[in-house]
Amino acid sequence: MPPRPTAAPSPRTRLRRVPEKAAYDRATIEAILDAMPVAHVGYVMDGAPVVIPTLQWREGDHIYWHGSSASRSLKAGKGAQVCVTVTLVDAMVMARSGFEHSVNHRSVMIFGEARAITDLSEKRRHLQAMFDRMFPGRWETLRPITDKELTATGILSLPISEASAKIGAHAPGGSDAEEDRSFPVWSGLLPISLATGAPIPAPDLPAGVTLPEGLRRWRFGEIAE
């Protein structure tokens, strides 16, 4: 059976401070991963921690990310322990004291040993899966990827078996201490959302090439099923 996170967190994923913000169930973890493609991957390179931003996508019980085959970080990650984090920021929490200011957010941390995908056909399949998740239908319209390009692309995979979510969801005024509620300063939430701007076409598009409807409706982090 593929690895799956359990209800009991590991020593690395257990949230010790404010444990009520933790979630270990698979549905919560998957929802956050699917809503935010941007991830930060922590590696150890030359004895020092290095954190690299990248795009991640989920296929069932694993997440994947890619880069250049020559990348130092991807080389360091092969068969090594890594930590992948994904975060969505929902609002800035404005309290009546500086101490109680906070951020409403949803985040996931995944620990484990990264596996390198080396077979070219497997690479092609996973890259197509990435496009199918992020830009449904686009892969089939593109110039076919070459074996040279596949060789130049590195892909790492991590099972979602040691993972936890952390969710901060203060209501407006909910972070204020009781004794601060009469203090005359504005308290509440500053909501944050991601917006997709109007598409900008390449200046040399051949005549008759129009914007596909899927890209016209595309929104960051929205995953088509």
PDB file of N, CA, C and O in Angstrom, residues 5 26-39 55-64 84-88 106-110 133-134 158-161 163-165 221-223:
ATOM      1  N   PRO A   5      -0.226   9.407   5.701  1.00  0.00           N
ATOM      2  CA  PRO A   5      -0.036   9.953   7.042  1.00  0.00           C
ATOM      3  C   PRO A   5      -1.019   9.325   8.021  1.00  0.00           C
ATOM      4  O   PRO A   5      -2.123   8.954   7.646  1.00  0.00           O
ATOM      5  N   ARG A  26      -5.539  13.456   6.412  1.00  0.00           N
ATOM      6  CA  ARG A  26      -5.110  13.496   5.014  1.00  0.00           C
ATOM      7  C   ARG A  26      -5.866  14.551   4.207  1.00  0.00           C
ATOM      8  O   ARG A  26      -5.281  15.240   3.369  1.00  0.00           O
ATOM      9  N   ALA A  27      -7.163  14.707   4.453  1.00  0.00           N
ATOM     10  CA  ALA A  27      -7.957  15.634   3.647  1.00  0.00           C
ATOM     11  C   ALA A  27      -7.470  17.064   3.814  1.00  0.00           C
ATOM     12  O   ALA A  27      -7.355  17.820   2.829  1.00  0.00           O
ATOM     13  N   THR A  28      -7.156  17.474   5.039  1.00  0.00           N
ATOM     14  CA  THR A  28      -6.676  18.834   5.283  1.00  0.00           C
ATOM     15  C   THR A  28      -5.318  19.060   4.622  1.00  0.00           C
ATOM     16  O   THR A  28      -5.087  20.091   3.980  1.00  0.00           O
ATOM     17  N   ILE A  29      -4.439  18.088   4.759  1.00  0.00           N
ATOM     18  CA  ILE A  29      -3.097  18.210   4.186  1.00  0.00           C
ATOM     19  C   ILE A  29      -3.173  18.295   2.664  1.00  0.00           C
ATOM     20  O   ILE A  29      -2.539  19.156   2.038  1.00  0.00           O
ATOM     21  N   GLU A  30      -3.961  17.437   2.038  1.00  0.00           N
ATOM     22  CA  GLU A  30      -4.071  17.448   0.582  1.00  0.00           C
ATOM     23  C   GLU A  30      -4.681  18.754   0.076  1.00  0.00           C
ATOM     24  O   GLU A  30      -4.261  19.292  -0.953  1.00  0.00           O
ATOM     25  N   ALA A  31      -5.675  19.271   0.776  1.00  0.00           N
ATOM     26  CA  ALA A  31      -6.334  20.500   0.336  1.00  0.00           C
ATOM     27  C   ALA A  31      -5.355  21.662   0.298  1.00  0.00           C
ATOM     28  O   ALA A  31      -5.378  22.485  -0.627  1.00  0.00           O
ATOM     29  N   ILE A  32      -4.471  21.753   1.276  1.00  0.00           N
ATOM     30  CA  ILE A  32      -3.481  22.833   1.299  1.00  0.00           C
ATOM     31  C   ILE A  32      -2.452  22.634   0.198  1.00  0.00           C
ATOM     32  O   ILE A  32      -2.091  23.583  -0.517  1.00  0.00           O
ATOM     33  N   LEU A  33      -1.969  21.411   0.021  1.00  0.00           N
ATOM     34  CA  LEU A  33      -0.995  21.140  -1.036  1.00  0.00           C
ATOM     35  C   LEU A  33      -1.562  21.467  -2.410  1.00  0.00           C
ATOM     36  O   LEU A  33      -0.878  22.036  -3.274  1.00  0.00           O
ATOM     37  N   ASP A  34      -2.830  21.127  -2.633  1.00  0.00           N
ATOM     38  CA  ASP A  34      -3.442  21.353  -3.934  1.00  0.00           C
ATOM     39  C   ASP A  34      -3.755  22.824  -4.179  1.00  0.00           C
ATOM     40  O   ASP A  34      -3.847  23.261  -5.326  1.00  0.00           O
ATOM     41  N   ALA A  35      -3.922  23.599  -3.108  1.00  0.00           N
ATOM     42  CA  ALA A  35      -4.276  25.011  -3.261  1.00  0.00           C
ATOM     43  C   ALA A  35      -3.065  25.905  -3.465  1.00  0.00           C
ATOM     44  O   ALA A  35      -3.211  27.032  -3.943  1.00  0.00           O
ATOM     45  N   MET A  36      -1.858  25.436  -3.116  1.00  0.00           N
ATOM     46  CA  MET A  36      -0.672  26.283  -3.223  1.00  0.00           C
ATOM     47  C   MET A  36       0.476  25.527  -3.890  1.00  0.00           C
ATOM     48  O   MET A  36       1.139  24.708  -3.269  1.00  0.00           O
ATOM     49  N   PRO A  37       0.722  25.778  -5.179  1.00  0.00           N
ATOM     50  CA  PRO A  37       1.814  25.090  -5.874  1.00  0.00           C
ATOM     51  C   PRO A  37       3.207  25.497  -5.392  1.00  0.00           C
ATOM     52  O   PRO A  37       4.145  24.720  -5.516  1.00  0.00           O
ATOM     53  N   VAL A  38       3.357  26.716  -4.858  1.00  0.00           N
ATOM     54  CA  VAL A  38       4.686  27.176  -4.442  1.00  0.00           C
ATOM     55  C   VAL A  38       5.078  26.500  -3.134  1.00  0.00           C
ATOM     56  O   VAL A  38       4.331  26.535  -2.154  1.00  0.00           O
ATOM     57  N   ALA A  39       6.255  25.891  -3.130  1.00  0.00           N
ATOM     58  CA  ALA A  39       6.770  25.227  -1.940  1.00  0.00           C
ATOM     59  C   ALA A  39       8.194  25.694  -1.685  1.00  0.00           C
ATOM     60  O   ALA A  39       8.866  26.238  -2.573  1.00  0.00           O
ATOM     61  N   LEU A  55       8.105  24.816  -7.450  1.00  0.00           N
ATOM     62  CA  LEU A  55       6.711  24.433  -7.624  1.00  0.00           C
ATOM     63  C   LEU A  55       6.558  22.953  -7.287  1.00  0.00           C
ATOM     64  O   LEU A  55       7.375  22.132  -7.702  1.00  0.00           O
ATOM     65  N   GLN A  56       5.526  22.626  -6.542  1.00  0.00           N
ATOM     66  CA  GLN A  56       5.240  21.227  -6.214  1.00  0.00           C
ATOM     67  C   GLN A  56       3.866  20.871  -6.753  1.00  0.00           C
ATOM     68  O   GLN A  56       2.992  21.727  -6.922  1.00  0.00           O
ATOM     69  N   TRP A  57       3.707  19.595  -7.042  1.00  0.00           N
ATOM     70  CA  TRP A  57       2.382  19.094  -7.402  1.00  0.00           C
ATOM     71  C   TRP A  57       2.196  17.727  -6.763  1.00  0.00           C
ATOM     72  O   TRP A  57       3.166  17.007  -6.503  1.00  0.00           O
ATOM     73  N   ARG A  58       0.944  17.404  -6.496  1.00  0.00           N
ATOM     74  CA  ARG A  58       0.627  16.147  -5.815  1.00  0.00           C
ATOM     75  C   ARG A  58       0.035  15.158  -6.787  1.00  0.00           C
ATOM     76  O   ARG A  58      -0.818  15.497  -7.610  1.00  0.00           O
ATOM     77  N   GLU A  59       0.498  13.923  -6.689  1.00  0.00           N
ATOM     78  CA  GLU A  59      -0.093  12.798  -7.405  1.00  0.00           C
ATOM     79  C   GLU A  59      -0.379  11.721  -6.363  1.00  0.00           C
ATOM     80  O   GLU A  59       0.531  11.025  -5.921  1.00  0.00           O
ATOM     81  N   GLY A  60      -1.617  11.622  -5.959  1.00  0.00           N
ATOM     82  CA  GLY A  60      -1.977  10.617  -4.966  1.00  0.00           C
ATOM     83  C   GLY A  60      -1.252  10.828  -3.655  1.00  0.00           C
ATOM     84  O   GLY A  60      -1.393  11.858  -3.003  1.00  0.00           O
ATOM     85  N   ASP A  61      -0.438   9.850  -3.265  1.00  0.00           N
ATOM     86  CA  ASP A  61       0.230   9.863  -1.971  1.00  0.00           C
ATOM     87  C   ASP A  61       1.637  10.450  -2.009  1.00  0.00           C
ATOM     88  O   ASP A  61       2.387  10.292  -1.045  1.00  0.00           O
ATOM     89  N   HIS A  62       2.009  11.110  -3.095  1.00  0.00           N
ATOM     90  CA  HIS A  62       3.347  11.700  -3.210  1.00  0.00           C
ATOM     91  C   HIS A  62       3.251  13.126  -3.737  1.00  0.00           C
ATOM     92  O   HIS A  62       2.297  13.473  -4.437  1.00  0.00           O
ATOM     93  N   ILE A  63       4.248  13.932  -3.382  1.00  0.00           N
ATOM     94  CA  ILE A  63       4.426  15.208  -4.045  1.00  0.00           C
ATOM     95  C   ILE A  63       5.696  15.134  -4.885  1.00  0.00           C
ATOM     96  O   ILE A  63       6.590  14.312  -4.628  1.00  0.00           O
ATOM     97  N   TYR A  64       5.755  15.995  -5.888  1.00  0.00           N
ATOM     98  CA  TYR A  64       6.891  16.028  -6.813  1.00  0.00           C
ATOM     99  C   TYR A  64       7.316  17.479  -7.009  1.00  0.00           C
ATOM    100  O   TYR A  64       6.493  18.396  -6.902  1.00  0.00           O
ATOM    101  N   VAL A  84       9.763  19.748   3.177  1.00  0.00           N
ATOM    102  CA  VAL A  84       9.017  20.562   2.218  1.00  0.00           C
ATOM    103  C   VAL A  84       7.913  21.303   2.964  1.00  0.00           C
ATOM    104  O   VAL A  84       7.161  20.695   3.724  1.00  0.00           O
ATOM    105  N   THR A  85       7.835  22.611   2.753  1.00  0.00           N
ATOM    106  CA  THR A  85       6.785  23.407   3.391  1.00  0.00           C
ATOM    107  C   THR A  85       5.971  24.136   2.327  1.00  0.00           C
ATOM    108  O   THR A  85       6.502  24.593   1.319  1.00  0.00           O
ATOM    109  N   VAL A  86       4.678  24.222   2.569  1.00  0.00           N
ATOM    110  CA  VAL A  86       3.739  24.928   1.697  1.00  0.00           C
ATOM    111  C   VAL A  86       2.881  25.810   2.595  1.00  0.00           C
ATOM    112  O   VAL A  86       2.381  25.342   3.620  1.00  0.00           O
ATOM    113  N   THR A  87       2.717  27.083   2.218  1.00  0.00           N
ATOM    114  CA  THR A  87       1.995  28.024   3.079  1.00  0.00           C
ATOM    115  C   THR A  87       1.033  28.881   2.274  1.00  0.00           C
ATOM    116  O   THR A  87       1.388  29.390   1.202  1.00  0.00           O
ATOM    117  N   LEU A  88      -0.161  29.045   2.797  1.00  0.00           N
ATOM    118  CA  LEU A  88      -1.154  29.992   2.290  1.00  0.00           C
ATOM    119  C   LEU A  88      -1.386  31.047   3.360  1.00  0.00           C
ATOM    120  O   LEU A  88      -1.642  30.715   4.521  1.00  0.00           O
ATOM    121  N   ARG A 106      -2.618  28.804   6.487  1.00  0.00           N
ATOM    122  CA  ARG A 106      -2.697  27.353   6.405  1.00  0.00           C
ATOM    123  C   ARG A 106      -1.360  26.865   5.866  1.00  0.00           C
ATOM    124  O   ARG A 106      -0.892  27.357   4.839  1.00  0.00           O
ATOM    125  N   SER A 107      -0.743  25.939   6.545  1.00  0.00           N
ATOM    126  CA  SER A 107       0.573  25.466   6.098  1.00  0.00           C
ATOM    127  C   SER A 107       0.689  23.962   6.289  1.00  0.00           C
ATOM    128  O   SER A 107      -0.022  23.362   7.090  1.00  0.00           O
ATOM    129  N   VAL A 108       1.599  23.383   5.538  1.00  0.00           N
ATOM    130  CA  VAL A 108       1.904  21.947   5.622  1.00  0.00           C
ATOM    131  C   VAL A 108       3.411  21.776   5.661  1.00  0.00           C
ATOM    132  O   VAL A 108       4.146  22.470   4.938  1.00  0.00           O
ATOM    133  N   MET A 109       3.868  20.865   6.491  1.00  0.00           N
ATOM    134  CA  MET A 109       5.269  20.442   6.496  1.00  0.00           C
ATOM    135  C   MET A 109       5.311  18.942   6.234  1.00  0.00           C
ATOM    136  O   MET A 109       4.548  18.182   6.833  1.00  0.00           O
ATOM    137  N   ILE A 110       6.206  18.544   5.328  1.00  0.00           N
ATOM    138  CA  ILE A 110       6.389  17.127   5.004  1.00  0.00           C
ATOM    139  C   ILE A 110       7.864  16.784   5.166  1.00  0.00           C
ATOM    140  O   ILE A 110       8.738  17.494   4.640  1.00  0.00           O
ATOM    141  N   ARG A 133      -2.450  19.070 -13.730  1.00  0.00           N
ATOM    142  CA  ARG A 133      -2.928  19.649 -12.481  1.00  0.00           C
ATOM    143  C   ARG A 133      -3.020  21.166 -12.564  1.00  0.00           C
ATOM    144  O   ARG A 133      -3.979  21.762 -12.076  1.00  0.00           O
ATOM    145  N   MET A 134      -2.010  21.786 -13.175  1.00  0.00           N
ATOM    146  CA  MET A 134      -1.923  23.245 -13.161  1.00  0.00           C
ATOM    147  C   MET A 134      -2.583  23.905 -14.374  1.00  0.00           C
ATOM    148  O   MET A 134      -3.200  24.969 -14.248  1.00  0.00           O
ATOM    149  N   LEU A 158       8.499  12.803  -2.942  1.00  0.00           N
ATOM    150  CA  LEU A 158       8.469  12.583  -1.500  1.00  0.00           C
ATOM    151  C   LEU A 158       7.109  12.018  -1.115  1.00  0.00           C
ATOM    152  O   LEU A 158       6.068  12.555  -1.521  1.00  0.00           O
ATOM    153  N   PRO A 159       7.071  10.928  -0.349  1.00  0.00           N
ATOM    154  CA  PRO A 159       5.777  10.404   0.104  1.00  0.00           C
ATOM    155  C   PRO A 159       5.159  11.315   1.153  1.00  0.00           C
ATOM    156  O   PRO A 159       5.863  11.917   1.960  1.00  0.00           O
ATOM    157  N   ILE A 160       3.840  11.416   1.125  1.00  0.00           N
ATOM    158  CA  ILE A 160       3.132  12.238   2.120  1.00  0.00           C
ATOM    159  C   ILE A 160       2.789  11.339   3.303  1.00  0.00           C
ATOM    160  O   ILE A 160       1.623  11.133   3.642  1.00  0.00           O
ATOM    161  N   SER A 161       3.809  10.773   3.916  1.00  0.00           N
ATOM    162  CA  SER A 161       3.589   9.829   5.012  1.00  0.00           C
ATOM    163  C   SER A 161       3.967  10.409   6.361  1.00  0.00           C
ATOM    164  O   SER A 161       3.487   9.931   7.396  1.00  0.00           O
ATOM    165  N   ALA A 163       3.694  13.986   7.739  1.00  0.00           N
ATOM    166  CA  ALA A 163       3.256  15.340   7.412  1.00  0.00           C
ATOM    167  C   ALA A 163       2.292  15.858   8.458  1.00  0.00           C
ATOM    168  O   ALA A 163       1.614  15.088   9.147  1.00  0.00           O
ATOM    169  N   SER A 164       2.245  17.169   8.557  1.00  0.00           N
ATOM    170  CA  SER A 164       1.260  17.804   9.434  1.00  0.00           C
ATOM    171  C   SER A 164       0.875  19.152   8.853  1.00  0.00           C
ATOM    172  O   SER A 164       1.624  19.760   8.083  1.00  0.00           O
ATOM    173  N   ALA A 165      -0.312  19.606   9.220  1.00  0.00           N
ATOM    174  CA  ALA A 165      -0.785  20.930   8.829  1.00  0.00           C
ATOM    175  C   ALA A 165      -0.897  21.793  10.078  1.00  0.00           C
ATOM    176  O   ALA A 165      -1.118  21.301  11.187  1.00  0.00           O
ATOM    177  N   GLY A 221      -3.534  28.376  -8.051  1.00  0.00           N
ATOM    178  CA  GLY A 221      -3.847  27.469  -6.948  1.00  0.00           C
ATOM    179  C   GLY A 221      -5.149  26.718  -7.106  1.00  0.00           C
ATOM    180  O   GLY A 221      -5.435  25.836  -6.294  1.00  0.00           O
ATOM    181  N   GLU A 222      -5.961  27.063  -8.114  1.00  0.00           N
ATOM    182  CA  GLU A 222      -7.192  26.320  -8.322  1.00  0.00           C
ATOM    183  C   GLU A 222      -6.883  25.093  -9.164  1.00  0.00           C
ATOM    184  O   GLU A 222      -6.375  25.213 -10.278  1.00  0.00           O
ATOM    185  N   ILE A 223      -7.174  23.927  -8.641  1.00  0.00           N
ATOM    186  CA  ILE A 223      -6.825  22.669  -9.298  1.00  0.00           C
ATOM    187  C   ILE A 223      -8.072  22.076  -9.923  1.00  0.00           C
ATOM    188  O   ILE A 223      -9.084  21.851  -9.253  1.00  0.00           O
TER     189      ILE A 223
END
